[in-house]
Amino acid sequence: MGVITLKTKYLAFLGPTGTNTEQAAIKYNPNSKLEMCSSINEIFSMVENKKTYEGIVPIENSIDGPVTDTLDLLIHESNLSIQKEIILNISHCLITNKNSSNSQHFSEIFSHPQALGQCKKYLLKKYPNSKLTASMSTSEAVKFVSHCAENIAAIGTDISAEIYDGHIVEKNIQDNMNNSTRFIVLSHEKTTPSGNDKTSLCFSFSQDAPGSLYKVLGEFAKREINLTKIESRPSKNTLGQYVFLIDLEGHQHEKLIQETITAIKKLVSEIKIFGSYPTYI
């Protein structure tokens, strides 16, 4: 898919500069004015309070699965709507200070938890004794390591190594070369049908009963609506109680989707639509 061109707007992203989220933001709209944030929560807050027009956050990785911070904010905190999805191929590098004397051993390796998870097998094989420490972002880890005299390393992008003058020890260290992350763009606006859309929503039950989930899924099945993803998150109310999240093909303004949602509302205690948006091609 080519670069999406839109009129200039402020767009919040997870910084510092050099992160994969920044690359996804540029891919989404190279003309936007980027507003750097230190956490996913801050991105949501910036858009909620209309300090920026849009925000872009990671929601799912092909290796490490869902980005739970994003999911939990969508479920419990946010009233924002998903506008777009962007898929970015992810390539991780092991990066250290240019003056580091020993690339065979690092006392500590820093990165965002998602990046550490995506390189788990590599780290266990080559650096089994290194302490793994989570950072707020991959670029923050690279920035810290590149200016630290200790024998430590970071996992980040080749762009971040260039920006912060780090030394790349090894490229493409992710466990799967087909590593990709799905990002979503959030704003207060709603979308109109494009003809090739996806809708994301969540629902929950007031009490657990046999066949509850089966009945909900049956409403999609009998209308031949394809589900592209289904997962669950703890409700944060009671142990064993869950919120179910679904991505489906179609736009919430389409008659068939509206009919299905109406039917589902009779089966669940709560339902929340995160938005309908064009499927990334």
Coordinates of C-alpha atoms in Angstrom, one line a residue:
M1 CA 0.0 0.0 0.0
G2 CA 1.3 3.4 -0.9
V3 CA 1.8 6.4 1.5
I4 CA -1.5 7.8 2.6
T5 CA -1.7 11.6 2.0
L6 CA -3.9 13.8 4.1
K7 CA -4.1 17.4 4.9
T8 CA -1.7 18.5 7.7
K9 CA -2.9 17.6 11.2
Y10 CA -1.3 17.2 14.6
L11 CA -0.6 13.5 15.3
A12 CA 0.5 12.1 18.7
F13 CA 3.0 9.2 18.7
L14 CA 5.1 7.2 21.1
G15 CA 8.6 8.8 21.3
P16 CA 11.3 9.6 21.4
T17 CA 12.2 10.0 17.7
G18 CA 13.2 6.8 16.0
T19 CA 10.5 4.5 17.3
N20 CA 8.5 2.1 15.1
T21 CA 5.4 4.1 16.1
E22 CA 7.0 7.2 14.6
Q23 CA 7.7 5.3 11.3
A24 CA 4.0 4.2 11.3
A25 CA 2.9 7.8 11.8
I26 CA 5.0 9.0 8.9
K27 CA 3.7 6.1 6.8
Y28 CA 0.1 7.1 7.7
N29 CA 0.5 10.8 7.0
P30 CA 3.9 12.3 6.1
N31 CA 2.4 15.8 6.2
S32 CA 1.2 15.6 9.8
K33 CA 2.9 17.6 12.6
L34 CA 4.1 14.9 15.0
E35 CA 3.6 15.4 18.8
M36 CA 5.9 13.2 20.8
C37 CA 4.5 11.3 23.9
S38 CA 6.2 9.2 26.5
S39 CA 3.5 6.5 26.9
I40 CA 0.5 5.0 25.1
N41 CA -1.7 6.4 27.9
E42 CA -0.4 9.9 27.2
I43 CA -1.3 9.5 23.5
F44 CA -4.9 8.6 24.4
S45 CA -5.0 11.6 26.8
M46 CA -3.7 14.0 24.3
V47 CA -6.4 13.1 21.8
E48 CA -9.2 12.8 24.4
N49 CA -8.4 16.4 25.5
K50 CA -8.1 17.6 21.9
K51 CA -4.5 18.7 22.4
T52 CA -3.8 16.8 19.1
Y53 CA -6.2 15.9 16.3
E54 CA -5.2 12.2 16.1
G55 CA -3.0 9.7 17.8
I56 CA -1.4 6.5 16.6
V57 CA -0.7 3.5 18.9
P58 CA 0.3 -0.1 18.4
I59 CA -2.4 -2.7 19.0
E60 CA -1.1 -6.1 17.9
N61 CA 2.2 -7.8 16.9
S62 CA 2.4 -10.9 14.8
I63 CA 4.9 -12.5 17.2
D64 CA 4.1 -11.1 20.6
G65 CA 0.4 -10.8 20.3
P66 CA -1.9 -8.0 21.6
V67 CA -0.6 -4.7 23.1
T68 CA -2.6 -4.9 26.3
D69 CA -2.1 -1.2 27.3
T70 CA -3.9 -0.2 24.1
L71 CA -6.7 -2.8 24.5
D72 CA -7.4 -1.9 28.1
L73 CA -7.6 1.8 27.4
L74 CA -10.0 1.2 24.5
I75 CA -12.2 -1.1 26.7
H76 CA -12.2 0.9 30.0
E77 CA -11.1 4.5 29.5
S78 CA -11.5 5.8 26.0
N79 CA -14.3 7.2 23.9
L80 CA -12.2 7.7 20.8
S81 CA -12.9 6.1 17.5
I82 CA -10.5 4.0 15.3
Q83 CA -10.0 5.9 12.0
K84 CA -7.4 3.7 10.2
E85 CA -5.1 0.8 10.6
I86 CA -1.5 0.7 9.5
I87 CA 0.7 -2.4 9.3
L88 CA 4.4 -2.0 9.6
N89 CA 7.1 -4.6 9.0
I90 CA 9.4 -4.6 12.1
S91 CA 13.1 -5.2 12.1
H92 CA 15.0 -5.2 15.4
C93 CA 18.7 -4.5 15.9
L94 CA 21.0 -5.1 18.9
I95 CA 22.6 -1.7 19.5
T96 CA 25.3 -0.6 21.9
N97 CA 27.7 2.3 22.7
K98 CA 30.3 2.8 19.9
N99 CA 33.0 2.4 22.6
S100 CA 31.7 -0.9 23.9
S101 CA 34.6 -3.4 24.1
N102 CA 32.8 -6.7 24.3
S103 CA 29.9 -7.6 22.1
Q104 CA 29.9 -11.2 23.3
H105 CA 28.5 -10.3 26.7
F106 CA 26.3 -7.5 28.0
S107 CA 25.3 -7.2 31.6
E108 CA 22.0 -5.7 30.7
I109 CA 19.8 -5.4 27.6
F110 CA 17.1 -2.7 27.4
S111 CA 14.1 -2.3 25.2
H112 CA 10.3 -2.0 25.1
P113 CA 8.6 -5.1 26.5
Q114 CA 7.1 -5.9 23.1
A115 CA 10.6 -5.8 21.4
L116 CA 12.1 -8.0 24.1
G117 CA 9.3 -10.5 23.6
Q118 CA 9.8 -10.5 19.8
C119 CA 13.5 -11.3 20.2
K120 CA 13.1 -13.8 23.1
K121 CA 14.7 -16.8 21.4
Y122 CA 17.6 -14.8 20.1
L123 CA 18.3 -13.4 23.5
L124 CA 18.1 -16.8 25.2
K125 CA 20.5 -18.3 22.7
K126 CA 23.1 -15.5 22.5
Y127 CA 22.8 -13.6 25.8
P128 CA 21.2 -16.1 28.3
N129 CA 22.9 -14.4 31.3
S130 CA 22.0 -10.8 30.4
K131 CA 19.5 -9.0 32.5
L132 CA 16.5 -7.8 30.4
T133 CA 15.1 -4.5 31.4
A134 CA 12.0 -2.8 30.1
S135 CA 12.0 0.7 28.7
M136 CA 9.1 3.0 27.7
S137 CA 10.1 2.7 24.1
T138 CA 12.8 1.1 21.9
S139 CA 14.3 4.6 21.0
E140 CA 14.5 5.5 24.7
A141 CA 16.5 2.4 25.3
V142 CA 18.8 3.1 22.4
K143 CA 19.3 6.7 23.5
F144 CA 20.2 5.7 27.0
V145 CA 22.6 2.9 25.9
S146 CA 24.3 4.9 23.2
H147 CA 25.4 7.5 25.8
C148 CA 26.3 5.1 28.6
A149 CA 29.9 3.9 29.3
E150 CA 28.8 0.6 30.8
N151 CA 28.8 -2.7 28.8
I152 CA 25.1 -2.7 28.1
A153 CA 22.9 -3.0 24.9
A154 CA 19.5 -2.1 23.6
I155 CA 17.1 -3.4 21.0
G156 CA 15.8 -0.8 18.6
T157 CA 15.6 0.3 15.0
D158 CA 18.5 1.0 12.7
I159 CA 17.1 4.5 12.4
S160 CA 17.4 5.0 16.2
A161 CA 21.0 3.8 16.1
E162 CA 21.8 6.5 13.5
I163 CA 19.9 9.2 15.4
Y164 CA 21.5 8.5 18.7
D165 CA 25.0 7.6 17.4
G166 CA 24.8 4.0 18.5
H167 CA 26.7 1.0 17.2
I168 CA 24.7 -1.9 15.6
V169 CA 26.0 -5.2 16.8
E170 CA 23.6 -7.3 14.8
K171 CA 20.6 -6.6 12.5
N172 CA 17.3 -8.6 12.1
I173 CA 17.4 -10.3 15.5
Q174 CA 13.6 -10.8 15.8
D175 CA 12.6 -14.4 16.2
N176 CA 10.4 -14.3 13.0
M177 CA 11.5 -12.5 9.9
N178 CA 7.8 -11.9 9.1
N179 CA 7.5 -9.7 12.1
S180 CA 4.9 -7.0 11.7
T181 CA 2.9 -4.7 14.0
R182 CA -0.6 -3.4 13.5
F183 CA -1.1 0.3 14.5
I184 CA -4.4 2.1 14.8
V185 CA -5.2 5.8 14.4
L186 CA -7.5 7.3 16.9
S187 CA -9.6 10.5 16.9
H188 CA -13.0 11.9 17.8
E189 CA -14.4 11.6 14.3
K190 CA -16.4 8.7 12.8
T191 CA -15.8 7.2 9.4
T192 CA -18.1 6.6 6.5
P193 CA -18.1 3.3 4.6
S194 CA -15.3 2.8 2.1
G195 CA -16.5 -0.5 0.6
N196 CA -13.7 -2.5 2.3
D197 CA -14.0 -2.0 6.0
K198 CA -13.4 -3.6 9.3
T199 CA -15.2 -3.0 12.6
S200 CA -13.7 -3.5 16.1
L201 CA -15.9 -3.9 19.2
C202 CA -16.0 -5.5 22.6
F203 CA -18.7 -7.1 24.7
S204 CA -19.2 -8.7 28.1
F205 CA -21.7 -10.8 30.0
S206 CA -23.1 -10.0 33.4
Q207 CA -22.7 -13.6 34.4
D208 CA -21.1 -16.7 33.0
A209 CA -23.5 -19.2 31.5
P210 CA -23.0 -22.2 29.2
G211 CA -23.2 -21.2 25.5
S212 CA -23.2 -17.4 26.0
L213 CA -20.2 -16.8 23.7
Y214 CA -21.5 -19.5 21.3
K215 CA -24.8 -17.6 20.9
V216 CA -23.0 -14.3 20.1
L217 CA -20.7 -15.9 17.6
G218 CA -23.7 -17.6 16.1
E219 CA -25.3 -14.2 15.2
F220 CA -22.2 -13.5 13.0
A221 CA -22.1 -17.0 11.5
K222 CA -25.8 -17.2 10.4
R223 CA -25.3 -13.9 8.6
E224 CA -22.0 -15.1 7.1
I225 CA -20.0 -12.2 8.6
N226 CA -16.3 -13.1 8.8
L227 CA -14.5 -12.5 12.0
T228 CA -10.8 -11.6 11.5
K229 CA -9.9 -11.7 15.2
I230 CA -11.3 -12.7 18.6
E231 CA -9.6 -12.4 21.9
S232 CA -10.3 -11.7 25.6
R233 CA -9.1 -9.5 28.4
P234 CA -9.9 -9.6 32.1
S235 CA -12.8 -7.4 33.0
K236 CA -10.9 -6.0 36.0
N237 CA -14.1 -6.6 38.1
T238 CA -14.1 -10.2 39.1
L239 CA -11.6 -13.0 38.7
G240 CA -12.7 -15.2 35.8
Q241 CA -14.8 -12.5 34.2
Y242 CA -13.7 -11.4 30.7
V243 CA -14.3 -8.9 28.0
F244 CA -14.3 -10.3 24.5
L245 CA -12.9 -8.3 21.6
I246 CA -13.8 -8.9 18.0
D247 CA -12.7 -7.6 14.6
L248 CA -15.2 -8.3 11.8
E249 CA -15.4 -7.5 8.1
G250 CA -17.9 -4.7 7.3
H251 CA -18.8 -1.2 8.5
Q252 CA -21.1 -0.5 11.4
H253 CA -23.3 1.6 9.1
E254 CA -24.1 -1.3 6.8
K255 CA -27.6 -2.8 7.3
L256 CA -26.3 -6.3 7.9
I257 CA -23.8 -5.2 10.6
Q258 CA -26.4 -3.0 12.3
E259 CA -28.9 -6.0 12.3
T260 CA -26.2 -8.2 13.9
I261 CA -25.2 -5.7 16.6
T262 CA -28.9 -5.2 17.5
A263 CA -29.2 -9.0 17.9
I264 CA -26.1 -9.2 20.0
K265 CA -27.2 -6.4 22.4
K266 CA -30.0 -8.8 23.5
L267 CA -27.4 -11.4 24.5
V268 CA -24.8 -9.4 26.3
S269 CA -24.7 -7.0 29.3
E270 CA -22.4 -4.4 27.6
I271 CA -21.2 -3.7 24.1
K272 CA -18.8 -1.0 22.9
I273 CA -17.9 -0.2 19.3
F274 CA -14.3 1.0 18.9
G275 CA -14.9 2.1 15.3
S276 CA -15.2 1.1 11.7
Y277 CA -12.3 1.8 9.3
P278 CA -10.8 0.8 6.0
T279 CA -9.0 -2.5 6.0
Y280 CA -5.3 -2.1 5.4
I281 CA -4.2 -3.6 2.1

